[in-house]
XYZ file of C-alpha atoms in Angstrom:
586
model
C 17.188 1.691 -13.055
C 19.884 0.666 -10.456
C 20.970 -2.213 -11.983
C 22.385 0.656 -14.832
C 24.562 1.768 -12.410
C 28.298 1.308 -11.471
C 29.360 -1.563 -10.361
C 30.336 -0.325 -7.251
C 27.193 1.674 -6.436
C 25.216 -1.435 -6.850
C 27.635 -3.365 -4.557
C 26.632 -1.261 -2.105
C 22.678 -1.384 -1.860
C 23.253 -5.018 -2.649
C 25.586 -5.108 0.848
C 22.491 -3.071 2.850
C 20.538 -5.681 1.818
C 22.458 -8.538 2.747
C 22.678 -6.950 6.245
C 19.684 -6.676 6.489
C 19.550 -2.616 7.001
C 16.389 -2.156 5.839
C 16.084 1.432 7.339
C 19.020 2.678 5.427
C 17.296 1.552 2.381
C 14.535 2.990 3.099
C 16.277 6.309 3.642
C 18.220 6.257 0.182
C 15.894 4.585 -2.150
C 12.536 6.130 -0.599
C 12.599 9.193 -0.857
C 14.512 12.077 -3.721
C 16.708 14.943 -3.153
C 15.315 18.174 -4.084
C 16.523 21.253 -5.435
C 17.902 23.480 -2.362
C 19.898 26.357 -2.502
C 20.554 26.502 -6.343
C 20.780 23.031 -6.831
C 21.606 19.640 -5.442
C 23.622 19.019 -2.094
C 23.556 15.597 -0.717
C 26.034 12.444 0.464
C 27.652 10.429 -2.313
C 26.522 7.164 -2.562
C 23.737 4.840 -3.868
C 19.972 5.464 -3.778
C 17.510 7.826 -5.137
C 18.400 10.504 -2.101
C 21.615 10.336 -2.502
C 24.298 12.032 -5.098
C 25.292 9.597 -8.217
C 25.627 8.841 -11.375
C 22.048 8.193 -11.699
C 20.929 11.340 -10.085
C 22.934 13.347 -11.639
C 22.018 12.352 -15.004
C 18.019 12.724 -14.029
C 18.519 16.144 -12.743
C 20.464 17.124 -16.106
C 17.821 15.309 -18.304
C 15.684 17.468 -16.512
C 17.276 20.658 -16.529
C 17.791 20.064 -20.547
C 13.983 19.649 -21.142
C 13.312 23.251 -18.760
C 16.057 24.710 -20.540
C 14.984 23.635 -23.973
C 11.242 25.166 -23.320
C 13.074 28.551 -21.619
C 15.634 29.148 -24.575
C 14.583 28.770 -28.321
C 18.414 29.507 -29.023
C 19.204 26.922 -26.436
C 20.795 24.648 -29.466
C 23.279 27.941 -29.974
C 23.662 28.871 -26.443
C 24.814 25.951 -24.533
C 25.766 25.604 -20.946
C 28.960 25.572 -18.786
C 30.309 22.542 -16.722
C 32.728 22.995 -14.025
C 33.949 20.860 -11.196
C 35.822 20.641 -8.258
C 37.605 17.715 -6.840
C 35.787 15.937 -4.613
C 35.551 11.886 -4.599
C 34.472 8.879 -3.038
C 36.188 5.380 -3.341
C 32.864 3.251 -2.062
C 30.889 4.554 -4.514
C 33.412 5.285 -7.280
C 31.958 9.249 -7.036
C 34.007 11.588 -8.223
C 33.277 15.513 -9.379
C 34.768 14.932 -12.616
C 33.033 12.094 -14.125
C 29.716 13.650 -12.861
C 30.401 16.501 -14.583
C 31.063 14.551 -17.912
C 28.075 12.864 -17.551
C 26.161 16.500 -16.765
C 27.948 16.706 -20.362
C 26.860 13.871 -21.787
C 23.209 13.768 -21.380
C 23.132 18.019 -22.963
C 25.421 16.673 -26.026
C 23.762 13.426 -26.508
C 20.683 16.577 -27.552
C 23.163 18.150 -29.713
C 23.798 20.687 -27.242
C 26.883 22.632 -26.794
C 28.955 22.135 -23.743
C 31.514 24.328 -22.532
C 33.068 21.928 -20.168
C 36.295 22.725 -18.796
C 39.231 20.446 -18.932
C 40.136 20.623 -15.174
C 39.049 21.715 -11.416
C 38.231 25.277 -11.422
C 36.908 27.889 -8.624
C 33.203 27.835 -8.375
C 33.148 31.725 -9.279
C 34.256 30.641 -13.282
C 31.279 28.940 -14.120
C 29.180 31.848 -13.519
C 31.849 34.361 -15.322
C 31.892 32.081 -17.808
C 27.664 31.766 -18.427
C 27.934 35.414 -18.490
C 30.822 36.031 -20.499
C 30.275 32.952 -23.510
C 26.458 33.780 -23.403
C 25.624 30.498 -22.404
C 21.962 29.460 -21.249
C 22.865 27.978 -17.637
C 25.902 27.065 -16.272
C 26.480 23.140 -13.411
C 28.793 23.318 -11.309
C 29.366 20.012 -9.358
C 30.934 20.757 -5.578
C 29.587 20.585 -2.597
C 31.627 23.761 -1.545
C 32.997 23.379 2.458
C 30.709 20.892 3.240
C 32.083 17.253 4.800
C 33.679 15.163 2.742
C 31.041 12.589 2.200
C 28.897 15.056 0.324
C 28.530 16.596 -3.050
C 26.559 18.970 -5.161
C 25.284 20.008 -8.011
C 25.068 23.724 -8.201
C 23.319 25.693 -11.395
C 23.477 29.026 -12.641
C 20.969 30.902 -14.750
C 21.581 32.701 -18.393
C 22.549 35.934 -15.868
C 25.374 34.178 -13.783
C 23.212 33.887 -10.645
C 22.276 31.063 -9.103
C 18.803 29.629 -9.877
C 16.295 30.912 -7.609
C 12.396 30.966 -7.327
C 10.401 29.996 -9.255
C 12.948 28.387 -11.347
C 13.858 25.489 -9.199
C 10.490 24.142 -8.395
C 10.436 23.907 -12.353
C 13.183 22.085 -13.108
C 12.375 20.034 -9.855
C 9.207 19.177 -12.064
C 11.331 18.455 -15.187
C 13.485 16.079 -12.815
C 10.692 13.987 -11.655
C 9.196 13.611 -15.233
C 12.682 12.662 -16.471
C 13.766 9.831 -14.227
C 14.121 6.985 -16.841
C 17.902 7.806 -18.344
C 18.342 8.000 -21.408
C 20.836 5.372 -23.570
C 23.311 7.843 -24.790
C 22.978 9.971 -21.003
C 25.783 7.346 -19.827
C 28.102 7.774 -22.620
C 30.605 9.560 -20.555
C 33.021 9.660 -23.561
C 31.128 11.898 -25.288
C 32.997 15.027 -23.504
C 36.086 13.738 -25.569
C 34.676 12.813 -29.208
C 31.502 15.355 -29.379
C 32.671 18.394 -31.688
C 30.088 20.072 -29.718
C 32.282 20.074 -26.385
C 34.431 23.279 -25.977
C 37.229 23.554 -23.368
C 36.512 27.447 -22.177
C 39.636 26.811 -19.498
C 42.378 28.928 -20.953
C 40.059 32.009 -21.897
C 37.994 31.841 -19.163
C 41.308 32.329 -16.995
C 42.657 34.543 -18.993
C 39.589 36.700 -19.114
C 38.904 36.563 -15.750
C 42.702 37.494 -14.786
C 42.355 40.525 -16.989
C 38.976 41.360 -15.575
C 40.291 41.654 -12.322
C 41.938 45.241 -13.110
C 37.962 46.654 -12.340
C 39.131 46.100 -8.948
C 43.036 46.702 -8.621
C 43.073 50.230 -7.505
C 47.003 50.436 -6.520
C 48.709 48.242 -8.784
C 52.035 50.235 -8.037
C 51.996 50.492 -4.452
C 51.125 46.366 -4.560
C 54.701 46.172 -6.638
C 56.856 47.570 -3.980
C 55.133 45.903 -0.856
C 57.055 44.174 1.570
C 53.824 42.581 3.473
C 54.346 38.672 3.236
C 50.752 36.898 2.892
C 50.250 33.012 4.026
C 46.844 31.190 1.324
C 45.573 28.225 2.242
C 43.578 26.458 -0.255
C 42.245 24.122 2.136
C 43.135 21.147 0.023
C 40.564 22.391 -2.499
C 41.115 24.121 -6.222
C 42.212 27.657 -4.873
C 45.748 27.925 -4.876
C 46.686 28.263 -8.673
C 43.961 30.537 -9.423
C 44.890 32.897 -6.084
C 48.226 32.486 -7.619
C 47.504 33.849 -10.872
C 45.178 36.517 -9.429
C 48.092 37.804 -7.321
C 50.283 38.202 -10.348
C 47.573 39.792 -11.904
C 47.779 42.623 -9.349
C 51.538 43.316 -9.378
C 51.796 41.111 -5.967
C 54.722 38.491 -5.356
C 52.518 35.083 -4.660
C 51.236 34.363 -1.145
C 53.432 32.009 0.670
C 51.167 28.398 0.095
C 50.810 26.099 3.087
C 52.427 23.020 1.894
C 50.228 20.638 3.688
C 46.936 22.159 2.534
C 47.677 23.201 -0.801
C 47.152 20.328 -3.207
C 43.423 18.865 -3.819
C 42.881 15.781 -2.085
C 38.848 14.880 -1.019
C 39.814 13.404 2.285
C 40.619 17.265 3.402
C 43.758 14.955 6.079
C 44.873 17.980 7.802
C 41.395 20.020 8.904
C 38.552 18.538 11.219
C 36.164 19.851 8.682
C 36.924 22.143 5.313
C 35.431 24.959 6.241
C 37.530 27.761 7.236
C 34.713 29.623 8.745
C 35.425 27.753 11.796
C 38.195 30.324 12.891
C 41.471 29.465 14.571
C 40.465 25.561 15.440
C 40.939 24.948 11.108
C 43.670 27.744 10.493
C 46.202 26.249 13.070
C 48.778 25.178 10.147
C 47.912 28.608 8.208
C 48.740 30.291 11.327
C 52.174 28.603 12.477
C 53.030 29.032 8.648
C 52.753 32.699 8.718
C 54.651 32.814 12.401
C 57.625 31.476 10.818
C 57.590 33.117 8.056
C 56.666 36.613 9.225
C 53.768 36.879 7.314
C 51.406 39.469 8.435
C 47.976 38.050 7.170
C 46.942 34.880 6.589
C 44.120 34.408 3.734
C 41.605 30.896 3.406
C 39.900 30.249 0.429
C 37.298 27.143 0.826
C 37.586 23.524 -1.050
C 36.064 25.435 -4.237
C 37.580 28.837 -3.410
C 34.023 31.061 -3.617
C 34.196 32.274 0.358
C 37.120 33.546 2.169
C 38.655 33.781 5.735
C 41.120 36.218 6.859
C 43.618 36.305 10.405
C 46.074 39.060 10.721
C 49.277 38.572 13.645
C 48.865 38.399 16.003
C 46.289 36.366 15.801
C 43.116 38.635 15.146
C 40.720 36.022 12.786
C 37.885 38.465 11.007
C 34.619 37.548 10.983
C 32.283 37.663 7.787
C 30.570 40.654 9.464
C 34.266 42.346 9.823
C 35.974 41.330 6.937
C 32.747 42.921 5.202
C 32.839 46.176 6.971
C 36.936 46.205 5.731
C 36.115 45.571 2.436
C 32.578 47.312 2.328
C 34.962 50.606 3.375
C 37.572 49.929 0.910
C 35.334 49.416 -2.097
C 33.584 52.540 -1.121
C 37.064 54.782 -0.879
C 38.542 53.717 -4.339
C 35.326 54.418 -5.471
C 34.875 58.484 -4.371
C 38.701 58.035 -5.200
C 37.826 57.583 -9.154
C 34.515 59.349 -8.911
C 35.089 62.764 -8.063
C 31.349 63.900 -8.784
C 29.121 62.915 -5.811
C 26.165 62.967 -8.108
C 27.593 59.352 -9.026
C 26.463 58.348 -5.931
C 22.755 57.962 -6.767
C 23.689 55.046 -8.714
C 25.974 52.907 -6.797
C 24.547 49.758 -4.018
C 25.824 47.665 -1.793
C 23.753 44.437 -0.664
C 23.646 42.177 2.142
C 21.959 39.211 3.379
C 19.224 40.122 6.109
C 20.900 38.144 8.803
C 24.296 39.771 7.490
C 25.257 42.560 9.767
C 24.044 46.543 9.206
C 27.023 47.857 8.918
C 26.657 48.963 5.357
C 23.402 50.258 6.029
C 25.090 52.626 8.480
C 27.629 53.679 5.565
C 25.231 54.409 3.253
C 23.140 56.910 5.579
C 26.166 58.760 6.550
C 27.833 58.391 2.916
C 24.383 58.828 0.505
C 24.476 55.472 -1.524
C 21.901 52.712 -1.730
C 21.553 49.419 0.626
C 19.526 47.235 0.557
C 18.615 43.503 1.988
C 17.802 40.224 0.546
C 16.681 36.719 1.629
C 19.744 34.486 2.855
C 22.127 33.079 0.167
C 23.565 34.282 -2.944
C 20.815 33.312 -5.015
C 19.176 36.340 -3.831
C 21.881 38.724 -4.143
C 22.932 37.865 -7.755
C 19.132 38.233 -8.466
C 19.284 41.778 -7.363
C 22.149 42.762 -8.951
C 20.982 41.661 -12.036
C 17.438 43.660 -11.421
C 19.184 46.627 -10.510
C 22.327 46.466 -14.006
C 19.125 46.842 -15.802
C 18.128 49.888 -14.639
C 21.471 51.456 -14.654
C 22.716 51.858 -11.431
C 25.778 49.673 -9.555
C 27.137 47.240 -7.084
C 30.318 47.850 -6.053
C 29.989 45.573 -2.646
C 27.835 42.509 -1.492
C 28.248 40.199 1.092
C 26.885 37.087 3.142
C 28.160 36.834 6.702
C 29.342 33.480 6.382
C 32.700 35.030 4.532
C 30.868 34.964 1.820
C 32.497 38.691 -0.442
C 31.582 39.990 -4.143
C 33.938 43.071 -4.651
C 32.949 44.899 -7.850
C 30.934 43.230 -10.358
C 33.075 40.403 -12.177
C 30.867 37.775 -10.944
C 27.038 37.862 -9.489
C 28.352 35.380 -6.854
C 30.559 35.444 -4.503
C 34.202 34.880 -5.190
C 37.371 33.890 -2.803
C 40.023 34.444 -5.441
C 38.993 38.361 -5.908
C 38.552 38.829 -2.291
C 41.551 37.143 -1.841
C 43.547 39.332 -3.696
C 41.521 42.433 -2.923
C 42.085 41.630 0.861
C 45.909 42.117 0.038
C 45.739 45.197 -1.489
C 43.743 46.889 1.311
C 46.567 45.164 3.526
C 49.259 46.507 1.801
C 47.910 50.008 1.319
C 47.090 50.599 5.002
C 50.599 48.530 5.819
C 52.091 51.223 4.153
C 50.311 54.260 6.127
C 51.564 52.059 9.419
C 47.735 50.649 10.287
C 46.419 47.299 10.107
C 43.306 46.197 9.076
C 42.275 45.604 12.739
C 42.663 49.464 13.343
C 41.108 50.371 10.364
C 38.036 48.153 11.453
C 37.956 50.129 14.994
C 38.725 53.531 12.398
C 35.520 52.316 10.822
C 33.123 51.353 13.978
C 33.900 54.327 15.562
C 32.822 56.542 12.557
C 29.803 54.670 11.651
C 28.813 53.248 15.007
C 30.126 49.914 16.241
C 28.578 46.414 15.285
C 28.910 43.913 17.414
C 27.795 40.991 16.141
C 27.919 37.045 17.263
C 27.458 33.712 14.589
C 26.837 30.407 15.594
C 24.917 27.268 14.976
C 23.516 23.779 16.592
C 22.968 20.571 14.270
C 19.894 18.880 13.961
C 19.823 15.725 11.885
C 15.959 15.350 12.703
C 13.640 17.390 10.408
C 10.329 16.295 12.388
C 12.743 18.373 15.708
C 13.351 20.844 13.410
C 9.651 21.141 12.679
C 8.587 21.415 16.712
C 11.146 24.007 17.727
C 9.878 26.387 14.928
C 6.130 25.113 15.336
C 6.734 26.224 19.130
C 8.087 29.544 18.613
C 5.040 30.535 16.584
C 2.501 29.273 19.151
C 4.949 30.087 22.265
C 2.073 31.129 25.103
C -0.680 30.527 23.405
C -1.801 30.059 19.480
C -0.215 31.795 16.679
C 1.361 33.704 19.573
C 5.022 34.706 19.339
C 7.430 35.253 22.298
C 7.153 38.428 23.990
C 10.762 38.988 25.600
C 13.975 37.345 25.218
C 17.261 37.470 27.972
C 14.576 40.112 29.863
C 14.423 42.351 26.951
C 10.920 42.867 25.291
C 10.436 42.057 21.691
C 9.337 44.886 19.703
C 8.764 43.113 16.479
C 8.822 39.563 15.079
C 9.552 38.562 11.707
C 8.642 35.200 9.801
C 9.957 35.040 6.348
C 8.385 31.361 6.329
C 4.584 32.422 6.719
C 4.936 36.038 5.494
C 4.382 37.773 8.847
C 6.106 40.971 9.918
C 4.752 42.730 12.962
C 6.554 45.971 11.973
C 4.770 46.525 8.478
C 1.274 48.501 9.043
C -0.206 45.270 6.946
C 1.561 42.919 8.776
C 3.108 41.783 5.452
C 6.861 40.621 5.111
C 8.434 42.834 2.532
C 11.570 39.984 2.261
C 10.018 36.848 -0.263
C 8.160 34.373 1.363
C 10.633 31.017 1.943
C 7.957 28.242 2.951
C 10.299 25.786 2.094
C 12.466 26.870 5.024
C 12.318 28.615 8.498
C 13.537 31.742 9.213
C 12.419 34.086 12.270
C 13.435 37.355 13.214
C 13.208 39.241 16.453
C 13.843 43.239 17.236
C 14.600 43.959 20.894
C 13.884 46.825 22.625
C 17.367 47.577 23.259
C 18.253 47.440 19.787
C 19.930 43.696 19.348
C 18.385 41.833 16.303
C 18.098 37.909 16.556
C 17.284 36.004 13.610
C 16.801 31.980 13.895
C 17.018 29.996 10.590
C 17.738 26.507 8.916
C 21.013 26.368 6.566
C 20.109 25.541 3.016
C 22.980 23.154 2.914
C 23.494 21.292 6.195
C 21.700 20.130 8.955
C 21.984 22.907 11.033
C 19.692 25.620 12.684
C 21.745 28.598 12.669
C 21.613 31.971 14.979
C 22.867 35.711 13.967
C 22.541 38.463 17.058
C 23.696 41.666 15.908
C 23.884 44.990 19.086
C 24.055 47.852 16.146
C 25.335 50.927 18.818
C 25.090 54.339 17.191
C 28.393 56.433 16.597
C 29.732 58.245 19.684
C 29.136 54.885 21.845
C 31.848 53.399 22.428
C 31.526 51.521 25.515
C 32.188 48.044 23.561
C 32.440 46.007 27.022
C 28.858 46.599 27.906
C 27.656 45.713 24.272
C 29.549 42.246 24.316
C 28.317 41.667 27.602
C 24.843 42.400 27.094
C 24.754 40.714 23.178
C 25.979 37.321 24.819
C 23.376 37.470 27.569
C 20.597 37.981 24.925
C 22.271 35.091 22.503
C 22.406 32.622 25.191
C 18.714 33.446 26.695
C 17.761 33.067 22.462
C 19.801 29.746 22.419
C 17.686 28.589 26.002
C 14.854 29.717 25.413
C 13.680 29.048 22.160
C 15.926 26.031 20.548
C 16.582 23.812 24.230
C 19.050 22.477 23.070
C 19.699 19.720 25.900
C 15.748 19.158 25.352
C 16.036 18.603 21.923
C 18.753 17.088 21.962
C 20.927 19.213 19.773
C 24.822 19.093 18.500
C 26.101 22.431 20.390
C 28.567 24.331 17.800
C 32.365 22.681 19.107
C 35.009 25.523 19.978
């Protein structure tokens, strides 16, 4: 099968061999990539582990056959193709062409393709699946990750991402599908099939129409004077963010000229992800100095998450930007729903190692939270659960800036929040606060939440394996720590085997994940810990979380004793220096 592919992708497991680097070989050709968090995520380059041509048309011959069994209308339905603009000259990899040969391989089975004409957000492929009542929706982008990599993301007939048990099936499908077919590398097909659709200009124009579910003070936005800085992070956000400003009677942020065009190589950032803080936002941040621009807004390479710094220089984290927004949605709300008996309908969601914060609104203000597993996967599967029964979402988030204001889109979104973010701005702006008041306004009413987010890489999953093997059989077998930084631990969770000390059953209420490692402990003095793997890179990442009730507000003591218990976590249970683990660079 590899001589099939391009020339260039053979050139280079011809050069490996030449050089004799057999262990690299053995890495890419040994061994398959497997579906992850809603898809594919992986280096470009050749080999079996690797994103490709070749892989990419497996794991679409694949998810036509699972497809074809879920859907009898399948043949009526279609799916939607979107991409971002990620490429690689070694390999000749490039988001576009594998998205025309995602194309390709569904209309070579007379199957129609909505495949849009150029690089959207990732947030319009799933508005688009819901909205043209397509079967599944692809969208290749490998989000903020380095630039080597690439994904293949996929949505289900509901907008969400693919979740359990879903992806071990069209994992299966893959792996019975691996011999391409002729017509699956007929890349012109997304140009002379009648059965490809460009969805681009209603899909935008929808979507920019949509967004009046949540523009709340369209003329207070046209009279602002607040200057906003965007950075698109040399990704596909800043026409869209554009457009969606327009769309709320804004003048258009101020674009950072460096930043704002695509280009793969990501030049002026030490990696695209603007989760990072003030180390990535540096040209963002002398933009909006110069220009007087009170906030500064970040949408990632494919503009789905979102990071916000107001002057001077105060950059939000997930956790606050959510307890912002998580407020704001919740005003407009009781603004437009004058009967509390409303109430009993409308959510908000979070991801369990997301911070509590809107569990502490919704027992002072009467709505529903609730939790899911990590990801977005999980939250678009709720929300879909939950529209069926009647009742709402007007807020979900993922700490890693990850927002979903209303419910446009059962993902999250950067060009809403984007957008949303600036009216909040501009309507506190004009009442002479700024968001970072508003956030203390908030913490002091429903209890501050003090949270910290951090991470170390590990590129070795057999390392991976011993630190979390060791933590469940820390004194003795199947024995979990007892006390962390001095503080006893009231109650361990282990999404990965099911355990949860704190049910009367022992039973984890959250799904099972075996497929990844996730542990959570309660201390005695209230912090929660939570030690996982990301989905998407090779890191183990760690969420603390001191949740102080309202009245406290002795914030000094609660920093002071959250780092103490984070770095004790960090020590105690990962070694780094032991382990020899990539600390988190500041």
């Amino acid at each position: 099968m590899i001589c099939l592919t391009p020339t260039l992708q053979i050139a280079q497991i011809e050069a490996l061999l030449q050089d004799g680097h057999v262990e690299e070989l053995r890495r890419r050709l040994l061994s398959r990539m497997t579906f992850g968090t809603a898809g594919l995520r992986a280096a470009m380059g050749a080999g079996f582990a690797l994103i490709n041509d070749l892989t990419i048309i497996q794991s679409t011959q694949g998810m036509y056959k699972f497809l074809a069994r879920s859907f009898p209308d399948f043949g009526s339905r279609g799916v939607v193709v979107g991409f971002d603009t990620r490429a690689q000259e070694a390999s000749g990899c490039n988001s576009e062409r594998l998205a025309r040969l995602t194309a390709a391989v569904m209309l070579c089975k007379d199957i129609p393709v909505y495949l849009f004409s150029t690089y959207v957000p990732t947030p319009f492929v799933p508005y688009a699946v819901k909205r043209l009542g397509a079967a599944a929706g692809v969208m290749v982008t490998a989000s903020h990750n380095p630039k080597e990599d690439n994904g293949y993301k996929v949505y289900w007939h509901n907008g969400a991402q693919i979740s359990s048990p879903n992806d071990k099936e069209i994992l299966k499908f893959i792996e019975e599908s691996l011999e391409p077919w002729s017509e699956s590398w007929d890349e012109s097909l997304s140009d002379s099939s009648p059965l490809r659709r460009d969805p681009l200009r209603e899909i935008c124009h929808a979507y920019m129409e949509d967004l009046n579910s949540v523009c709340f003070h369209r003329e207070l936005n046209t009279k602002s004077p607040l200057k906003f800085v965007h950075s698109s992070f040399h990704g596909v956000g800043h026409n869209y963010v554009q457009q969606a400003f327009r769309a709320f009677g804004f003048s258009p942020p101020i674009p950072v000229p460096e930043q704002k065009d695509p280009d793969p190589n990501f030049p002026t950032v030490s990696c695209p992800n603007p989760e990072e803080g003030e180390s990535v936002l540096e040209l963002s941040l002398r933009l909006a100095e110069r220009e007087n621009a009170k906030i500064v807004l970040a949408t990632d390479p494919d503009a789905d998450r979102l990071a916000v710094a107001e002057c001077v220089w105060k950059v939000f984290t997930g956790n606050e930007l959510a307890a912002l927004l998580g407020w704001w949605m919740l005003f407009n709300w009781k603004e437009t729903h004058p009967c509390q008996a409303d109430m009993g309908r409308v959510y908000m969601l979070a991801t369990t190692v997301s911070s509590k914060i809107l569990k502490a609104f919704a027992q002072i203000e009467g709505f529903h939270f609730e939790e899911t597993l990590p990801g977005f996967k999980w939250i678009g599967k709720k929300i879909h659960e939950l529209a069926k029964t009647g009742n709402e979402v007007i807020f979900a988030f993922e700490e890693s800036i990850g927002f979903l204001c209303g419910s446009m889109v059962p993902d999250k979104d950067g060009v809403s929040a984007a957008v949303v973010v600036a009216e909040m701005a501009s309507y506190l702006y004009n009442k002479n606060q700024t968001l970072h008041q508003q956030l203390q306004n908030i913490f002091e009413v429903y209890g501050y939440h003090i949270s910290t987010t951090s991470y170390v890489i590990c590129k070795e999953p057999l390392t991976v394996k011993r630190i979390f093997t060791r933590i469940r059989n820390f004194e003795d077998e199947n024995t979990y720590p007892k006390s962390s930084g001095g503080h006893r631990i009231m109650h361990v969770r282990d999404v990965t085997t099911g355990y949860d000390s704190s049910q009367p059953d022992n039973r984890c209420v959250l799904p099972v994940t075996k497929s990844s490692q996730m542990i959570t402990f309660t201390l005695q003095n209230g912090i929660v810990a939570t030690l996982r793997t990301s989905g998407t890179e090779p890191k183990i990442k760690f969420y603390t979380e001191f949740c102080a009730p309202p009245g406290k507000s002795d914030i000094s003591s609660l920093e002071e004793e959250l780092k103490k218990v984070t770095n004790a976590l960090v020590e105690e249970f990962l070694e780094p220096d032991k382990n020899n683990l990539i600390r988190r660079s500041t």
